Amino acid sequence: MEKLKYRIKNIGPGALVAAAFIGPGTVTTCIKAGAGYGYTLLWALLFSTIATMILQEMSARLGIISQKGLGENIREKVLSPVLKSITVVIIILAVFVGNIAYETGNLVGGALGINTIVPSVPVTVWAPILAALAFLLLWSGSYNRIEKVLIALVLIMSVVFLVTALMSRPDWGAVLKGLFVPATGKTGWMTVIGLIGTTVVPYNLFLHASSASERWKNVEDLKSARIDTVVSIGLGGLISMAIVVAASANLYGTGNQVANGADMAKAFNPILGSWSGLCLGIGLFASGFTSAITAPLAAAFATSGVLGFGKNMKDLKFKGLWIVVLAFGMVLSALGKSSPTQIILLAQAANAIILPVVALFLMYCMNHRGLGRYKNGALQNILGSVVIAVTLLICIRNLTSFFSSLFALV
């Protein structure tokens, strides 16, 4: 019992990662996947969850052994001035600028959840209020306080979506087939990269390394970090799968389109009836608010690391970075000119395209001799290379579709 209590007490940085990838984008993408393709794309989530565990374990190990974030490690270990400059530009564009778009979707998604419960107040009003709450929590500079809030919200999401999936009475044979027999349907590849992009999130590699170095200071803590990673990310993967299962059981084959919160609530109507809107609202709020906190935080960790600012959460330069991301997200969410679901879905696909690049930087750092016996072994390099190769092939296959969707949105 004492050992179990100790393990539970050490759940932390992995929960931050789970809180980060279970955002409005996950809810939206998974409901659309289930409604459009049934159980057939569950394999993509299974692959994504395993891939996330592999990469995030490397990230946490790097943070604990080096006591530095991924951004700082990249800055130190990439010695060529030209390559270092290119790397800094790529990370700032991919993580910092990209997170502004994610933050907009996070705030809109969280606000959409509250609007489902209190429809008299529009999304464009709730979004800035959520941004203000996120600002206060981040401004405190307390890692422990942020971690506790996010763990609580992840648990709320878990209960809402897992119970709903079980109550939907899915076809478990079809669920197993969807998990272990890869298929895409007729036009499912963009949804596949969306599911990968909403789970294996590039900025989480920066977030995990920095948060692990904040939480754990000794090599002996590696075991706790690995358990934290597997348990937290495994739970996050189960939540994503539960959303797909609920949407498949209740929406697939009905012809219902998923364009807004009301449409998404239909995935829960047969089970929860008049309570479906409330449950979806709670789930969207929890997922939106957790990601609204982690996205600016991860952008600050990544950018301050590669620019050499350090990772002190109470430093004004560090705070200035996340304030920019949060402020842009607040303004864009308050304007409410674009379709939230379109922006969210496109952001997930963009995530999957950026992922191989960031993962390559992580692999480079994890093979540096400075890590000694804690650098990657042969098996870890093989697993990491497989993840990068699969995501790269899927992304190359879908670049045309991605840019077509981007131009259509613009």
Coordinates of C-alpha atoms in Angstrom, one line a residue:
M1 CA 0.0 0.0 0.0
E2 CA 2.8 2.4 0.9
K3 CA 4.5 1.7 -2.4
L4 CA 1.3 2.4 -4.3
K5 CA 0.9 5.7 -2.4
Y6 CA 4.4 6.6 -3.3
R7 CA 3.8 5.9 -7.0
I8 CA 0.6 7.9 -7.1
K9 CA 2.4 10.8 -5.3
N10 CA 5.1 10.7 -8.1
I11 CA 2.6 11.1 -10.9
G12 CA 3.3 14.6 -12.3
P13 CA 5.2 15.6 -15.5
G14 CA 3.6 12.8 -17.4
A15 CA 0.2 14.1 -16.4
L16 CA 1.2 17.5 -17.8
V17 CA 1.8 15.8 -21.2
A18 CA -1.5 14.0 -21.0
A19 CA -3.2 17.3 -20.1
A20 CA -1.5 19.0 -23.0
F21 CA -2.5 16.5 -25.7
I22 CA -6.0 15.9 -24.5
G23 CA -7.3 19.3 -25.7
P24 CA -10.3 20.5 -27.7
G25 CA -8.4 19.2 -30.8
T26 CA -8.3 15.7 -29.4
V27 CA -12.0 15.8 -28.6
T28 CA -13.0 17.2 -32.0
T29 CA -10.7 15.0 -34.0
C30 CA -11.7 11.8 -32.1
I31 CA -15.4 12.5 -32.4
K32 CA -15.1 13.2 -36.2
A33 CA -13.0 10.1 -36.6
G34 CA -15.6 7.9 -34.8
A35 CA -18.5 9.6 -36.5
G36 CA -16.9 9.3 -40.0
Y37 CA -15.0 6.0 -39.9
G38 CA -16.4 4.1 -37.0
Y39 CA -13.8 2.0 -35.1
T40 CA -11.5 1.6 -38.1
L41 CA -9.0 4.3 -37.1
L42 CA -8.4 3.1 -33.5
W43 CA -5.1 1.6 -34.6
A44 CA -3.8 5.1 -35.3
L45 CA -4.4 6.1 -31.7
L46 CA -2.8 2.9 -30.4
F47 CA 0.3 3.6 -32.5
S48 CA 0.2 7.2 -31.4
T49 CA 0.0 6.3 -27.7
I50 CA 2.9 3.9 -27.9
A51 CA 4.9 6.4 -30.0
T52 CA 4.3 9.1 -27.4
M53 CA 5.5 6.8 -24.6
I54 CA 8.7 6.1 -26.5
L55 CA 9.5 9.7 -27.3
Q56 CA 8.4 11.2 -24.0
E57 CA 10.5 8.7 -22.0
M58 CA 13.5 9.9 -23.9
S59 CA 12.5 13.5 -23.2
A60 CA 12.0 12.9 -19.4
R61 CA 15.3 11.0 -19.2
L62 CA 17.1 13.8 -21.0
G63 CA 15.7 16.4 -18.6
I64 CA 16.6 14.4 -15.4
I65 CA 20.1 13.4 -16.5
S66 CA 21.1 16.8 -17.9
Q67 CA 18.9 18.9 -15.6
K68 CA 18.1 21.0 -18.6
G69 CA 15.2 21.3 -21.1
L70 CA 15.3 20.0 -24.7
G71 CA 15.8 23.5 -26.0
E72 CA 18.8 24.1 -23.9
N73 CA 20.2 20.7 -24.9
I74 CA 19.8 21.4 -28.6
R75 CA 21.5 24.8 -28.1
E76 CA 24.5 23.1 -26.4
K77 CA 24.8 20.0 -28.5
V78 CA 24.3 21.5 -32.0
L79 CA 27.8 23.0 -32.5
S80 CA 27.7 24.3 -36.1
P81 CA 26.7 28.1 -36.0
V82 CA 24.8 27.8 -39.2
L83 CA 22.9 24.6 -38.2
K84 CA 22.3 26.2 -34.8
S85 CA 20.7 29.3 -36.4
I86 CA 18.5 27.1 -38.6
T87 CA 17.5 25.0 -35.6
V88 CA 16.5 28.1 -33.6
V89 CA 14.4 29.4 -36.5
I90 CA 12.7 26.0 -37.0
I91 CA 11.9 25.6 -33.3
I92 CA 10.6 29.2 -32.9
L93 CA 8.3 28.8 -36.0
A94 CA 7.2 25.3 -35.2
V95 CA 6.7 25.6 -31.4
F96 CA 6.3 29.3 -30.5
V97 CA 4.4 30.6 -33.5
G98 CA 2.5 27.3 -33.9
N99 CA 1.4 27.4 -30.3
I100 CA -0.3 30.7 -30.9
A101 CA -2.7 28.9 -33.2
Y102 CA -3.1 26.0 -30.8
E103 CA -3.8 28.5 -27.9
T104 CA -6.6 30.0 -29.9
G105 CA -8.2 26.6 -30.4
N106 CA -7.7 25.7 -26.8
L107 CA -9.4 28.9 -25.5
V108 CA -12.2 28.6 -28.0
G109 CA -12.6 24.9 -27.1
G110 CA -12.7 25.6 -23.4
A111 CA -15.1 28.5 -23.9
L112 CA -17.3 26.3 -26.1
G113 CA -17.5 23.9 -23.2
I114 CA -18.8 26.6 -20.8
N115 CA -21.1 28.0 -23.5
T116 CA -22.7 24.5 -23.8
I117 CA -23.6 24.8 -20.1
V118 CA -24.3 28.5 -20.0
P119 CA -25.5 29.3 -23.5
S120 CA -26.6 32.9 -22.7
V121 CA -22.9 34.0 -22.6
P122 CA -21.2 33.7 -26.0
V123 CA -17.9 31.9 -26.6
T124 CA -16.1 35.2 -27.5
V125 CA -16.8 36.4 -23.9
W126 CA -15.8 33.2 -22.1
A127 CA -12.5 32.8 -24.1
P128 CA -10.9 35.9 -22.6
I129 CA -12.1 35.0 -19.1
L130 CA -10.4 31.6 -19.5
A131 CA -7.2 33.4 -20.7
A132 CA -7.3 35.6 -17.6
L133 CA -7.5 32.5 -15.4
A134 CA -4.7 30.8 -17.2
F135 CA -2.6 34.0 -16.9
L136 CA -3.1 34.1 -13.1
L137 CA -2.1 30.5 -12.7
L138 CA 1.0 30.8 -14.9
W139 CA 2.0 34.2 -13.4
S140 CA 2.3 32.5 -10.0
G141 CA 5.4 30.7 -11.4
S142 CA 4.5 27.7 -9.1
Y143 CA 5.2 24.4 -10.9
N144 CA 3.5 22.4 -8.2
R145 CA 0.3 24.4 -8.2
I146 CA 0.0 24.2 -12.0
E147 CA 0.7 20.4 -11.9
K148 CA -2.0 19.8 -9.2
V149 CA -4.7 21.8 -11.2
L150 CA -3.9 19.9 -14.4
I151 CA -4.0 16.5 -12.7
A152 CA -7.4 17.3 -11.3
L153 CA -8.8 18.3 -14.7
V154 CA -7.3 15.3 -16.4
L155 CA -9.1 13.1 -13.8
I156 CA -12.4 14.9 -14.6
M157 CA -11.9 14.3 -18.3
S158 CA -11.1 10.6 -17.7
V159 CA -14.3 10.0 -15.8
V160 CA -16.6 11.8 -18.3
F161 CA -15.3 10.2 -21.4
L162 CA -14.4 6.7 -20.2
V163 CA -17.8 6.2 -18.5
T164 CA -19.6 7.4 -21.6
A165 CA -17.7 5.0 -23.8
L166 CA -18.5 2.0 -21.6
M167 CA -22.2 3.0 -21.4
S168 CA -22.4 3.2 -25.2
R169 CA -22.2 -0.6 -25.4
P170 CA -19.8 -0.7 -28.3
D171 CA -19.2 -3.7 -30.6
W172 CA -16.1 -5.0 -28.8
G173 CA -15.1 -7.2 -31.7
A174 CA -15.1 -4.2 -34.0
V175 CA -13.1 -2.3 -31.4
L176 CA -10.4 -5.0 -31.3
K177 CA -10.2 -5.1 -35.1
G178 CA -9.9 -1.4 -35.3
L179 CA -7.1 -1.4 -32.8
F180 CA -5.0 -4.1 -34.4
V181 CA -5.9 -4.1 -38.1
P182 CA -4.8 -0.9 -39.8
A183 CA -7.3 0.6 -42.2
T184 CA -8.2 4.1 -43.3
G185 CA -11.6 3.9 -45.0
K186 CA -12.0 5.7 -48.3
T187 CA -10.6 9.1 -47.4
G188 CA -9.3 8.7 -43.9
W189 CA -5.6 9.6 -44.2
M190 CA -6.0 13.3 -43.2
T191 CA -7.9 12.0 -40.2
V192 CA -5.1 9.6 -39.4
I193 CA -2.4 12.3 -39.3
G194 CA -4.8 14.4 -37.3
L195 CA -5.1 11.6 -34.7
I196 CA -1.3 11.2 -34.7
G197 CA -0.8 15.0 -34.5
T198 CA -3.2 15.3 -31.6
T199 CA -1.4 12.7 -29.5
V200 CA 2.3 12.8 -30.4
V201 CA 2.6 16.6 -29.9
P202 CA 6.0 18.1 -30.7
Y203 CA 5.9 20.8 -28.1
N204 CA 5.3 18.2 -25.4
L205 CA 8.9 16.9 -25.9
F206 CA 10.1 20.3 -24.7
L207 CA 7.5 20.5 -21.9
H208 CA 8.3 17.0 -20.6
A209 CA 12.1 17.5 -20.4
S210 CA 11.8 20.8 -18.6
S211 CA 9.0 19.7 -16.2
A212 CA 10.9 16.4 -15.4
S213 CA 14.1 18.4 -14.6
E214 CA 11.9 20.6 -12.3
R215 CA 10.3 17.6 -10.5
W216 CA 13.3 15.1 -10.3
K217 CA 16.9 15.9 -9.5
N218 CA 18.5 12.4 -9.1
V219 CA 19.3 9.5 -11.4
E220 CA 17.5 7.3 -9.0
D221 CA 14.3 9.0 -10.0
L222 CA 14.3 7.6 -13.5
K223 CA 12.2 4.7 -12.5
S224 CA 9.5 7.0 -11.1
A225 CA 9.7 9.1 -14.2
R226 CA 9.1 6.1 -16.4
I227 CA 6.1 4.9 -14.4
D228 CA 4.7 8.4 -14.5
T229 CA 5.1 8.5 -18.3
V230 CA 3.5 5.1 -19.0
V231 CA 0.6 5.6 -16.6
S232 CA -0.2 9.2 -17.5
I233 CA 0.2 8.8 -21.3
G234 CA -1.6 5.4 -21.2
L235 CA -4.5 7.0 -19.5
G236 CA -4.5 9.9 -22.0
G237 CA -4.5 7.3 -24.9
L238 CA -7.5 5.5 -23.3
I239 CA -9.4 8.8 -23.0
S240 CA -8.8 9.5 -26.7
M241 CA -9.9 5.9 -27.7
A242 CA -13.0 6.3 -25.4
I243 CA -14.1 9.4 -27.3
V244 CA -13.7 7.5 -30.7
V245 CA -15.6 4.5 -29.3
A246 CA -18.5 6.7 -28.0
A247 CA -18.7 8.6 -31.3
S248 CA -18.6 5.3 -33.3
A249 CA -21.3 3.7 -31.2
N250 CA -23.6 6.6 -31.3
L251 CA -22.9 8.6 -34.5
Y252 CA -21.3 6.3 -37.2
G253 CA -23.7 5.6 -40.0
T254 CA -26.3 8.2 -38.9
G255 CA -25.3 10.8 -41.4
N256 CA -24.8 13.4 -38.7
Q257 CA -22.2 16.1 -39.5
V258 CA -19.8 17.3 -36.7
A259 CA -19.3 21.0 -37.1
N260 CA -19.8 22.5 -33.6
G261 CA -20.3 21.7 -29.9
A262 CA -24.0 20.8 -30.4
D263 CA -23.1 18.3 -33.1
M264 CA -20.4 16.8 -30.8
A265 CA -22.9 16.4 -28.0
K266 CA -24.9 14.1 -30.2
A267 CA -22.2 11.5 -29.6
F268 CA -23.4 11.2 -26.0
N269 CA -27.2 11.8 -26.5
P270 CA -28.3 8.1 -26.7
I271 CA -26.6 7.4 -23.3
L272 CA -26.8 10.7 -21.4
G273 CA -29.9 12.3 -22.9
S274 CA -30.4 15.8 -21.6
W275 CA -27.1 15.5 -19.6
S276 CA -25.0 15.1 -22.8
G277 CA -24.5 18.8 -23.3
L278 CA -23.4 19.2 -19.6
C279 CA -21.0 16.3 -19.8
L280 CA -19.5 17.4 -23.1
G281 CA -19.3 21.0 -21.7
I282 CA -17.3 19.7 -18.7
G283 CA -15.0 17.6 -20.9
L284 CA -14.4 20.5 -23.4
F285 CA -13.8 23.0 -20.6
A286 CA -11.3 20.7 -18.8
S287 CA -9.5 19.8 -22.1
G288 CA -9.4 23.4 -23.3
F289 CA -8.2 24.9 -20.0
T290 CA -5.5 22.3 -19.4
S291 CA -4.1 22.8 -22.9
A292 CA -4.5 26.6 -22.6
I293 CA -2.0 26.4 -19.7
T294 CA 0.4 23.9 -21.1
A295 CA 0.7 25.4 -24.7
P296 CA 2.1 28.8 -23.5
L297 CA 4.3 27.1 -20.9
A298 CA 5.7 24.7 -23.5
A299 CA 6.4 27.5 -25.9
A300 CA 8.2 29.4 -23.2
F301 CA 10.3 26.4 -22.2
A302 CA 11.3 25.6 -25.9
T303 CA 12.0 29.2 -27.0
S304 CA 13.8 30.3 -23.8
G305 CA 15.9 27.1 -24.0
V306 CA 17.1 27.6 -27.6
L307 CA 17.7 31.3 -27.1
G308 CA 19.7 30.7 -23.9
F309 CA 17.3 32.5 -21.5
G310 CA 17.2 29.6 -19.0
K311 CA 14.0 28.0 -17.7
N312 CA 13.2 29.8 -14.5
M313 CA 9.4 30.1 -14.5
K314 CA 9.6 33.3 -12.4
D315 CA 12.0 35.0 -14.7
L316 CA 10.5 38.0 -16.6
K317 CA 11.9 36.9 -20.0
F318 CA 10.3 33.5 -19.5
K319 CA 7.0 35.1 -18.5
G320 CA 7.2 37.4 -21.4
L321 CA 7.3 34.5 -23.9
W322 CA 4.2 32.7 -22.6
I323 CA 2.4 36.0 -22.2
V324 CA 2.8 36.7 -26.0
V325 CA 1.3 33.2 -26.8
L326 CA -1.5 33.7 -24.4
A327 CA -2.3 37.3 -25.5
F328 CA -2.4 36.4 -29.2
G329 CA -4.6 33.4 -28.4
M330 CA -6.9 35.6 -26.3
V331 CA -7.3 38.2 -29.0
L332 CA -7.9 35.7 -31.8
S333 CA -10.4 33.7 -29.8
A334 CA -12.3 36.9 -28.8
L335 CA -12.6 37.9 -32.5
G336 CA -14.3 34.6 -33.4
K337 CA -14.0 35.1 -37.1
S338 CA -12.9 31.5 -38.1
S339 CA -14.4 28.1 -37.6
P340 CA -13.0 26.7 -34.4
T341 CA -13.3 23.1 -35.6
Q342 CA -11.5 23.8 -38.9
I343 CA -8.6 25.5 -37.1
I344 CA -8.4 22.8 -34.5
L345 CA -8.3 20.0 -37.0
L346 CA -5.8 21.7 -39.2
A347 CA -3.6 22.3 -36.2
Q348 CA -3.5 18.6 -35.4
A349 CA -2.4 17.7 -38.9
A350 CA 0.3 20.4 -38.7
N351 CA 1.5 18.9 -35.5
A352 CA 2.1 15.5 -37.2
I353 CA 4.0 17.2 -40.0
I354 CA 6.3 19.1 -37.6
L355 CA 6.8 16.0 -35.3
P356 CA 9.5 14.2 -37.3
V357 CA 11.7 17.3 -37.3
V358 CA 11.5 17.8 -33.5
A359 CA 11.9 14.1 -32.9
L360 CA 15.1 14.0 -34.9
F361 CA 16.5 16.8 -32.7
L362 CA 15.5 14.7 -29.6
M363 CA 17.2 11.6 -31.0
Y364 CA 20.3 13.6 -31.7
C365 CA 20.5 14.8 -28.1
M366 CA 19.7 11.4 -26.7
N367 CA 22.8 9.9 -28.5
H368 CA 25.2 12.5 -27.3
R369 CA 28.2 11.1 -25.3
G370 CA 27.6 13.7 -22.6
L371 CA 24.7 11.5 -21.3
G372 CA 27.1 8.7 -20.6
R373 CA 25.4 5.3 -19.9
Y374 CA 22.0 7.0 -19.9
K375 CA 22.1 7.9 -23.6
N376 CA 19.9 5.8 -26.0
G377 CA 20.7 2.2 -26.5
A378 CA 20.2 0.2 -29.7
L379 CA 16.6 -0.8 -28.9
Q380 CA 15.6 2.8 -28.0
N381 CA 17.2 4.1 -31.2
I382 CA 15.4 1.4 -33.3
L383 CA 12.0 2.2 -31.6
G384 CA 12.6 6.0 -32.0
S385 CA 13.6 5.6 -35.7
V386 CA 10.5 3.5 -36.4
V387 CA 8.3 6.2 -34.9
I388 CA 10.0 8.9 -37.0
A389 CA 9.9 6.8 -40.2
V390 CA 6.2 5.9 -39.8
T391 CA 5.1 9.5 -39.1
L392 CA 7.3 10.8 -41.9
L393 CA 5.8 8.4 -44.4
I394 CA 2.3 9.2 -43.4
C395 CA 3.0 13.0 -43.5
I396 CA 4.7 12.9 -46.9
R397 CA 1.7 11.0 -48.2
N398 CA -0.7 13.7 -47.0
L399 CA 1.2 16.9 -47.7
T400 CA -1.0 17.7 -50.7
S401 CA -4.2 17.2 -48.7
F402 CA -2.8 19.3 -45.9
F403 CA -1.9 22.3 -48.0
S404 CA -5.2 22.0 -49.9
S405 CA -7.1 22.2 -46.5
L406 CA -4.9 25.1 -45.4
F407 CA -5.6 27.2 -48.5
A408 CA -9.3 26.4 -48.3
L409 CA -9.3 27.7 -44.7
V410 CA -7.4 30.9 -45.7

